[in-house]
Each structure stands twice: as structure tokens, then as C-alpha cells.
Amino acid sequence: MALFTMSKSPDLGSKLISLVVQQVRFRNRPNLKNPLPMHYNRKRLFAVCEPVPPPNKPVCDAMLKPSDQNSVSIVDENPYALFLAGKLRRDFTKHPMIAIFHIDSFTGREFDRIRLMLHDNNFPMEIQQRVNRQVTAAAFKGTKWAPIIPLCESKTAFGFCSTTDVSMLMKMLKKMPAFILIGLIYENRLLHRDDVDNLVKLSNNIVNLHSQLSTTLNLPIMNLTQNLMIGQVTLTNSLSSYTKSQESSSSSSDSDSDSSSDSDSDTESKKKI
Amino acid sequence: MLICRAAPLGGMCTRFVGCATQVPSCGLKNYVLPPSYEGVEFPDRNKLKFMDKVPTYPAGLRPPKMMKNLIFMRGPEPVHHSLIHQQYGIVALGPGRLRSGHFEMMRMTIGRRLDTSRMFAIWRVDPPWQPVTRKGQGKRMGGGKGAIDHYVTPVKHGRIIVELGGNCEFKEAFPILREVAEKLPFKAKPVSHQMLQEMRQKESNSEKYNINPYTLEYIIRNNLGKSHHWISPYDRKWFGKHI
């Protein structure tokens, strides 16, 4: 196919008609398996005509709606959810210390290591991963534990501890980076994270104070008993020494009369031996 | 840490081992019911039937030779572009020709992996009918048209090649169909009815919600940029979608 073009040459100062022959852009018989690459004009046209989606088209409607509208009420549909809510309430009354964690992502292997670590350190903590938000709301709505419900919005876990050793809990938590403490229920009191740190310091001091108090209380009693013992011993010693002295004086008066008979009896006993 | 999975509540009971125990996570499990296969009609034979390499002609009739007729491969498939049983199948994503070897490959592969008690497969293409001629090796040009070498079935873009169905899910049918699709002489893809509908919907949406005022159809129809100088006659029909 030939194409005629008009060009203006600045040197000659006149229009020139130049004959530009272009190659055929398409062949009669295309290779359907391996088509030829597009020539420049065609490629340019395809690039210009690429479809452009509208800018305000929502990608995902679910993200725009509030989460409550999206979710189905599991508690209303499934009676098993009510059973789990009751179990959660019982667990809260059974254990003296309950830790509330926000959990980051972790693998199953990491969790196995955590459980082994707890077992090796003899720390009795049951971890309930990924607490269901609706089940928690059904369990604690209208009760004294209602403030816990907002804590279970995101990924939350409960750690049910049979002991009240907070310092040990903090030690264990240092080796559990995926578990972030956001609250603690200590002896039926909900504590903030800062309150937990104060409690740890207090618990360390309390034991020392207890021991000091007990020693100071015991001190006068100990002194008294000691003095009594000393007095008793001295009295008994003096009494015994007095009785011995008395005995010795009485025995010395009788000893002269009995001395000869005693000596004969001694020599006979020696001969026999 | 042992959790009793045989319990009717799906793992509620726990055994205490030492000091640390695991309470089952994720308060509720949503068990998906298995799909129902109502309305699935099984054909007479579950496996693919044997396809003749050579079409039968009436006695006395010389097998006719034919032109190349690439038009049988070009363009979109107008008729056989949807699944009859609305389950699973292989769709061609490009033009090509199927030979008897391809048919045998498909028949043996699918037949080997099919569970005939609950699955079936059917052909959606004709047996080879288009003659392809070939001259002898080293023969000079001229001397008439070559002899018929073999027969082929031309396939267009969007054609359904094989359908697979029955009491099975796409997860089960996919590996069977993929094994076949990868060996075909053109680009092909295992699809389900839903996937096919989504593909068509996506294509129509991209055209419907396109805010670019310049489309190939508009440019070609109005000869913008002197496009008529270099577009092919098939661009006037298919506007660049097919070769």
C-alpha cells in the first residue's frame, strides 16, 4: 500500500511532494498461533483505547458499611453460643487471676513453645485464643464485667491463671511477644495495664513487709522466752549446786566411821578380782 | 496437650497434662453443608466416546479436499460458548485446531481420572472433519493440490471443548481438566459455570463503566487517525479483540 505525504523543505523554500511507500500493515494469512507483534500505529491506538474504570467506583462495599451490619447475630441463631457464654462466666468466677491479651499473629509452632514454656516454669495458665465478640457480649452484658466487652473488639485472648503470682505472669509474658497484656482481673478487680505494674512492685514489697512485721511481732515474745529459759536454767543450776553442797557436807561426817570397813571391803574385792 | 476431637461438640473437652492446657479457640465453627446436586442429568455414557480420525463418506464418494479456511478459527465462538450442564468444562482462550491425537489424549486422560460412579464427561466439539493436505517431502511446487494428510477440527476463541459434571465439586474436577487444558494446542482454561459467568460479566463491566471516550470501535467506525489505511477487514468486524 502506498502513501503520499506532503512535506515542506526549508532549504528549497517550496512544497515538495514526496512519495513514501509504506509496507502492507496486515497480511492475508495471519499466523494465529504466533501473531506478529503490533506495529507502532496499532500499538499506539491500543494503548490509547485501553478501558479506564471510573475513579469513584467502590472496590469493596463491605468495608464501607459498619461492621455490625455486616455480621450475622450468631447468638440469636445458634444455641451453642449461649452455652459458650455460660462457660465463660463460670471460668471468670473459678479463676482468681485472668489476664486479657491482645494477640498478634503467631504460628502454631510458636504457641506450642509458649505452652511448653508455661509447663516448664510450673505456671498454670489456660489460654483461650480468639475470644468471640458476640459470645463475650452475651456473657457479660449487664454484669460487673461489662467493661471487658469493648476489649474484645479485635483479636483478644483470655489467660485463666490458678495462682495470683503477678510477677511470675510478667516474667512469662516477656517470652510471649505475640500476647500483649491489655488488662488483668486480680481477685475480682479489673486492673489497667499501669495498675498491673504497680501491683507487681507492691507484691514484691508485701512479702518483705509481712516477714518484717512477723519478726517484729515475734521479737518481744522471743526475748521473753529466752529470758525465761535463762532464768530457769540458772535456777536449776543453783538449786542443784545447793543440794550437792548439802549432800557433800552430810556425807563427810559419816565418812570417818565408815572409812576402815570400807578399806577392808576394798582389799577383799581387789583380791577376788 | 491433647484435645479430644471425637467429642460430639467438636473438641470441647480437654485433657489436663501438667500445668498448661489449651481451650479450643474460635468460639464457633461454621460447618458448610455439602452442595446438593439436584437437577444434574447424567448422559447415556459417562466416559468420552471414541472420535474417528477420518470422517465417513458415502460409498463411492471421493473424500473432498478443502481450502485452508482459517476463518473457521478466527473470531469469537458464536454458538458453543456456554456449558450445557452448567457445571465444569474447558474453554478455549485462543484459536486452534484439534487433531485426532489431541482427542485421544483428552479421552484417555479424562477417562483414566474420572470416577464413573458419580462423574461424567461429554464432547462439545465435532470429530475431525476438515481435511488438511500435504505434499510429499521434497516435492517441487506444482502438480496439483497435495493429498489429504489428516483431518482436524477448527476451534475458535471461547469455544467449550469438553464438559465434565456429576456429583462433584470444582475442586475435584479442576486437576483433571487442567491436565488436559495444558496439553491442548491453543490456550485453554478449566472453568466452572460461575467462573464463566464472572468472566463475561467482567468483560461487559469493563466496557459499560469505561470512562475513556476513545474506544477502538469508535475510532475504527469514524476512521480517526486514518486508521482505515492500516486496519484489517476483521478489525472492522471485531475491533481489535480477535486477530
Coordinates of C-alpha atoms in Angstrom, one line a residue, chain B:
Chain B
M1 CA -1.6 -31.1 75.1
L2 CA -4.3 -33.4 74.0
I3 CA -7.7 -32.3 72.8
C4 CA -10.5 -34.9 72.4
R5 CA -11.7 -34.5 68.8
A6 CA -14.1 -37.3 68.9
A7 CA -16.5 -35.4 71.2
P8 CA -19.9 -34.6 69.8
L9 CA -19.3 -30.9 70.5
G10 CA -16.3 -30.9 68.2
G11 CA -13.4 -30.7 70.6
M12 CA -14.9 -29.1 73.7
C13 CA -13.4 -31.5 76.3
T14 CA -9.8 -31.1 77.2
R15 CA -7.3 -33.3 79.0
F16 CA -5.1 -31.7 81.5
V17 CA -1.4 -32.5 81.0
G18 CA 0.8 -30.9 83.5
C19 CA 0.1 -27.3 84.3
A20 CA -0.7 -25.8 80.8
T21 CA -3.8 -26.6 78.9
Q22 CA -5.4 -25.4 75.7
V23 CA -9.0 -24.3 75.5
P24 CA -10.4 -24.6 71.9
S25 CA -10.1 -21.4 70.0
C26 CA -12.6 -19.6 67.8
G27 CA -15.7 -19.9 69.8
L28 CA -17.9 -21.1 66.9
K29 CA -17.3 -23.2 63.8
N30 CA -19.5 -22.6 60.8
Y31 CA -19.7 -26.0 59.2
V32 CA -20.6 -25.6 55.5
L33 CA -23.2 -28.1 54.3
P34 CA -22.2 -30.2 51.3
P35 CA -23.7 -29.0 48.0
S36 CA -26.8 -30.6 46.6
Y37 CA -26.6 -32.0 43.1
E38 CA -30.3 -31.8 42.2
G39 CA -31.1 -31.4 38.6
V40 CA -27.8 -33.0 37.4
E41 CA -28.7 -35.2 34.4
F42 CA -26.3 -37.9 33.6
P43 CA -25.9 -38.8 29.9
D44 CA -26.1 -42.3 28.5
R45 CA -22.4 -43.0 28.8
N46 CA -20.2 -41.4 31.5
K47 CA -16.9 -41.6 29.6
L48 CA -16.0 -39.7 26.4
K49 CA -16.7 -41.7 23.3
F50 CA -14.1 -42.5 20.8
M51 CA -13.7 -39.9 18.0
D52 CA -13.0 -41.2 14.5
K53 CA -9.8 -40.0 12.9
V54 CA -11.3 -39.9 9.5
P55 CA -14.9 -38.9 8.7
T56 CA -17.0 -41.5 6.9
Y57 CA -18.2 -40.6 3.5
P58 CA -20.8 -42.4 1.4
A59 CA -19.5 -45.2 -0.6
G60 CA -18.1 -44.2 -3.9
L61 CA -17.6 -40.6 -2.9
R62 CA -14.0 -39.5 -3.1
P63 CA -13.0 -37.6 0.1
P64 CA -13.2 -34.0 -0.8
K65 CA -10.2 -31.7 -0.3
M66 CA -10.8 -28.3 1.2
M67 CA -9.1 -24.9 1.4
K68 CA -7.3 -23.8 4.5
N69 CA -10.3 -21.7 5.7
L70 CA -8.6 -20.0 8.6
I71 CA -11.9 -18.1 9.0
F72 CA -13.1 -21.2 10.8
M73 CA -10.6 -20.4 13.6
R74 CA -10.8 -16.7 13.5
G75 CA -13.1 -14.6 15.6
P76 CA -15.3 -15.4 18.6
E77 CA -17.3 -18.5 19.0
P78 CA -21.0 -17.6 18.4
V79 CA -22.8 -20.7 19.4
H80 CA -21.0 -23.2 21.6
H81 CA -19.7 -20.8 24.2
S82 CA -21.6 -21.9 27.3
L83 CA -21.9 -25.0 29.4
I84 CA -24.9 -27.2 28.7
H85 CA -24.9 -28.9 32.1
Q86 CA -23.8 -25.7 33.8
Q87 CA -21.0 -27.4 35.8
Y88 CA -17.4 -27.6 34.6
G89 CA -15.5 -27.6 31.4
I90 CA -12.6 -26.4 29.3
V91 CA -12.9 -23.2 27.4
A92 CA -10.6 -22.2 24.5
L93 CA -8.9 -18.8 25.0
G94 CA -7.4 -18.8 21.5
P95 CA -7.8 -20.2 18.1
G96 CA -6.5 -23.5 17.1
R97 CA -7.1 -26.9 15.5
L98 CA -7.6 -30.2 17.2
R99 CA -6.2 -33.4 15.7
S100 CA -7.0 -37.0 16.4
G101 CA -4.1 -37.2 18.7
H102 CA -5.5 -34.4 20.9
F103 CA -8.8 -36.2 21.0
E104 CA -7.2 -39.4 22.1
M105 CA -5.2 -37.6 24.8
M106 CA -8.3 -36.0 26.2
R107 CA -10.3 -39.2 26.1
M108 CA -7.6 -41.3 27.8
T109 CA -6.7 -38.7 30.4
I110 CA -10.2 -37.9 31.5
G111 CA -11.3 -41.5 31.3
R112 CA -8.4 -42.5 33.5
R113 CA -9.1 -40.0 36.2
L114 CA -12.9 -39.9 36.1
D115 CA -15.0 -41.6 38.8
T116 CA -17.7 -43.1 36.6
S117 CA -19.9 -43.8 39.6
R118 CA -20.6 -40.1 40.1
M119 CA -19.0 -38.1 37.3
F120 CA -19.4 -37.9 33.5
A121 CA -17.8 -36.1 30.6
I122 CA -19.1 -35.1 27.2
W123 CA -17.6 -33.7 24.0
R124 CA -18.5 -30.3 22.9
V125 CA -16.6 -30.3 19.7
D126 CA -17.1 -32.3 16.5
P127 CA -14.8 -35.1 15.5
P128 CA -12.1 -34.1 12.9
W129 CA -13.8 -33.2 9.7
Q130 CA -11.7 -30.6 7.9
P131 CA -9.1 -32.2 5.6
V132 CA -5.6 -30.9 5.7
T133 CA -3.5 -31.7 2.6
R134 CA 0.2 -32.1 2.4
K135 CA 2.6 -32.6 -0.5
G136 CA 5.3 -35.2 -0.2
Q137 CA 8.6 -34.2 1.4
G138 CA 11.0 -32.6 -1.1
K139 CA 8.3 -32.3 -3.8
R140 CA 8.6 -29.3 -6.0
M141 CA 5.8 -26.8 -6.4
G142 CA 3.0 -27.5 -8.8
G143 CA 1.4 -30.8 -9.9
G144 CA -1.9 -30.1 -8.2
K145 CA -3.0 -29.9 -4.7
G146 CA -1.4 -32.3 -2.2
A147 CA -3.1 -35.4 -0.8
I148 CA -5.1 -35.4 2.4
D149 CA -2.8 -36.0 5.2
H150 CA -5.1 -35.8 8.2
Y151 CA -8.3 -34.2 9.5
V152 CA -8.7 -31.5 12.1
T153 CA -11.4 -29.7 14.0
P154 CA -11.1 -25.9 14.0
V155 CA -11.7 -24.2 17.3
K156 CA -12.5 -20.5 17.9
H157 CA -11.9 -18.3 20.9
G158 CA -14.5 -19.0 23.6
R159 CA -15.4 -22.5 22.4
I160 CA -16.2 -25.1 25.0
I161 CA -14.1 -28.2 24.2
V162 CA -15.1 -30.7 26.9
E163 CA -17.7 -30.7 29.7
L164 CA -17.3 -32.5 33.0
G165 CA -20.1 -32.9 35.5
G166 CA -21.8 -35.1 38.0
N167 CA -21.8 -35.2 41.8
C168 CA -18.5 -33.5 42.3
E169 CA -17.1 -30.1 43.1
F170 CA -14.9 -27.9 41.0
K171 CA -12.0 -28.6 43.4
E172 CA -12.2 -32.2 42.3
A173 CA -12.7 -31.5 38.5
F174 CA -10.1 -28.8 38.3
P175 CA -7.0 -31.0 38.3
I176 CA -8.4 -33.4 35.7
L177 CA -9.3 -30.5 33.4
R178 CA -6.1 -28.7 34.0
E179 CA -4.0 -31.7 33.0
V180 CA -5.9 -31.7 29.7
A181 CA -6.0 -28.0 29.1
E182 CA -2.3 -27.6 29.4
K183 CA -1.7 -30.1 26.6
L184 CA -4.0 -28.5 24.0
P185 CA -2.5 -26.7 21.0
F186 CA -4.1 -23.4 22.0
K187 CA -4.6 -21.5 25.2
A188 CA -7.3 -23.1 27.3
K189 CA -8.6 -22.9 30.8
P190 CA -10.7 -25.1 33.1
V191 CA -13.8 -23.2 34.2
S192 CA -16.9 -23.7 36.1
H193 CA -20.3 -22.2 35.1
Q194 CA -19.9 -19.5 37.8
M195 CA -16.4 -18.6 36.6
L196 CA -17.6 -18.3 33.1
Q197 CA -20.4 -16.0 34.0
E198 CA -18.0 -13.9 36.1
M199 CA -15.6 -13.6 33.1
R200 CA -18.4 -12.5 30.8
Q201 CA -19.7 -10.1 33.4
K202 CA -16.2 -8.6 33.9
E203 CA -15.8 -8.0 30.2
S204 CA -19.1 -6.4 29.9
N205 CA -18.5 -4.3 33.0
S206 CA -15.2 -3.0 31.7
E207 CA -17.0 -1.8 28.6
K208 CA -20.0 -0.5 30.4
Y209 CA -18.1 1.5 33.1
N210 CA -15.3 2.7 30.8
I211 CA -14.9 6.4 31.0
N212 CA -12.4 6.6 28.2
P213 CA -14.2 8.3 25.4
Y214 CA -11.9 6.7 22.8
T215 CA -12.7 3.1 22.1
L216 CA -11.4 1.0 19.2
E217 CA -14.9 0.7 17.9
Y218 CA -15.4 4.4 17.9
I219 CA -12.1 5.1 16.3
I220 CA -12.4 2.5 13.6
R221 CA -16.0 3.4 12.7
N222 CA -15.1 7.0 12.4
N223 CA -11.8 6.5 10.7
L224 CA -9.9 8.5 13.3
G225 CA -6.2 8.9 12.8
K226 CA -6.6 7.5 9.3
S227 CA -6.9 4.1 10.8
H228 CA -8.6 2.7 7.7
H229 CA -5.3 2.8 6.0
W230 CA -3.8 0.1 8.0
I231 CA -6.6 -1.8 9.8
S232 CA -7.6 -5.2 8.6
P233 CA -11.1 -6.1 7.4
Y234 CA -11.6 -8.2 10.5
D235 CA -10.8 -5.1 12.7
R236 CA -13.9 -3.6 11.2
K237 CA -15.9 -6.6 12.5
W238 CA -14.2 -7.4 15.8
F239 CA -12.5 -4.0 16.6
G240 CA -9.2 -5.5 17.6
K241 CA -10.5 -8.1 20.0
H242 CA -9.5 -11.0 17.7
I243 CA -6.8 -11.4 15.1

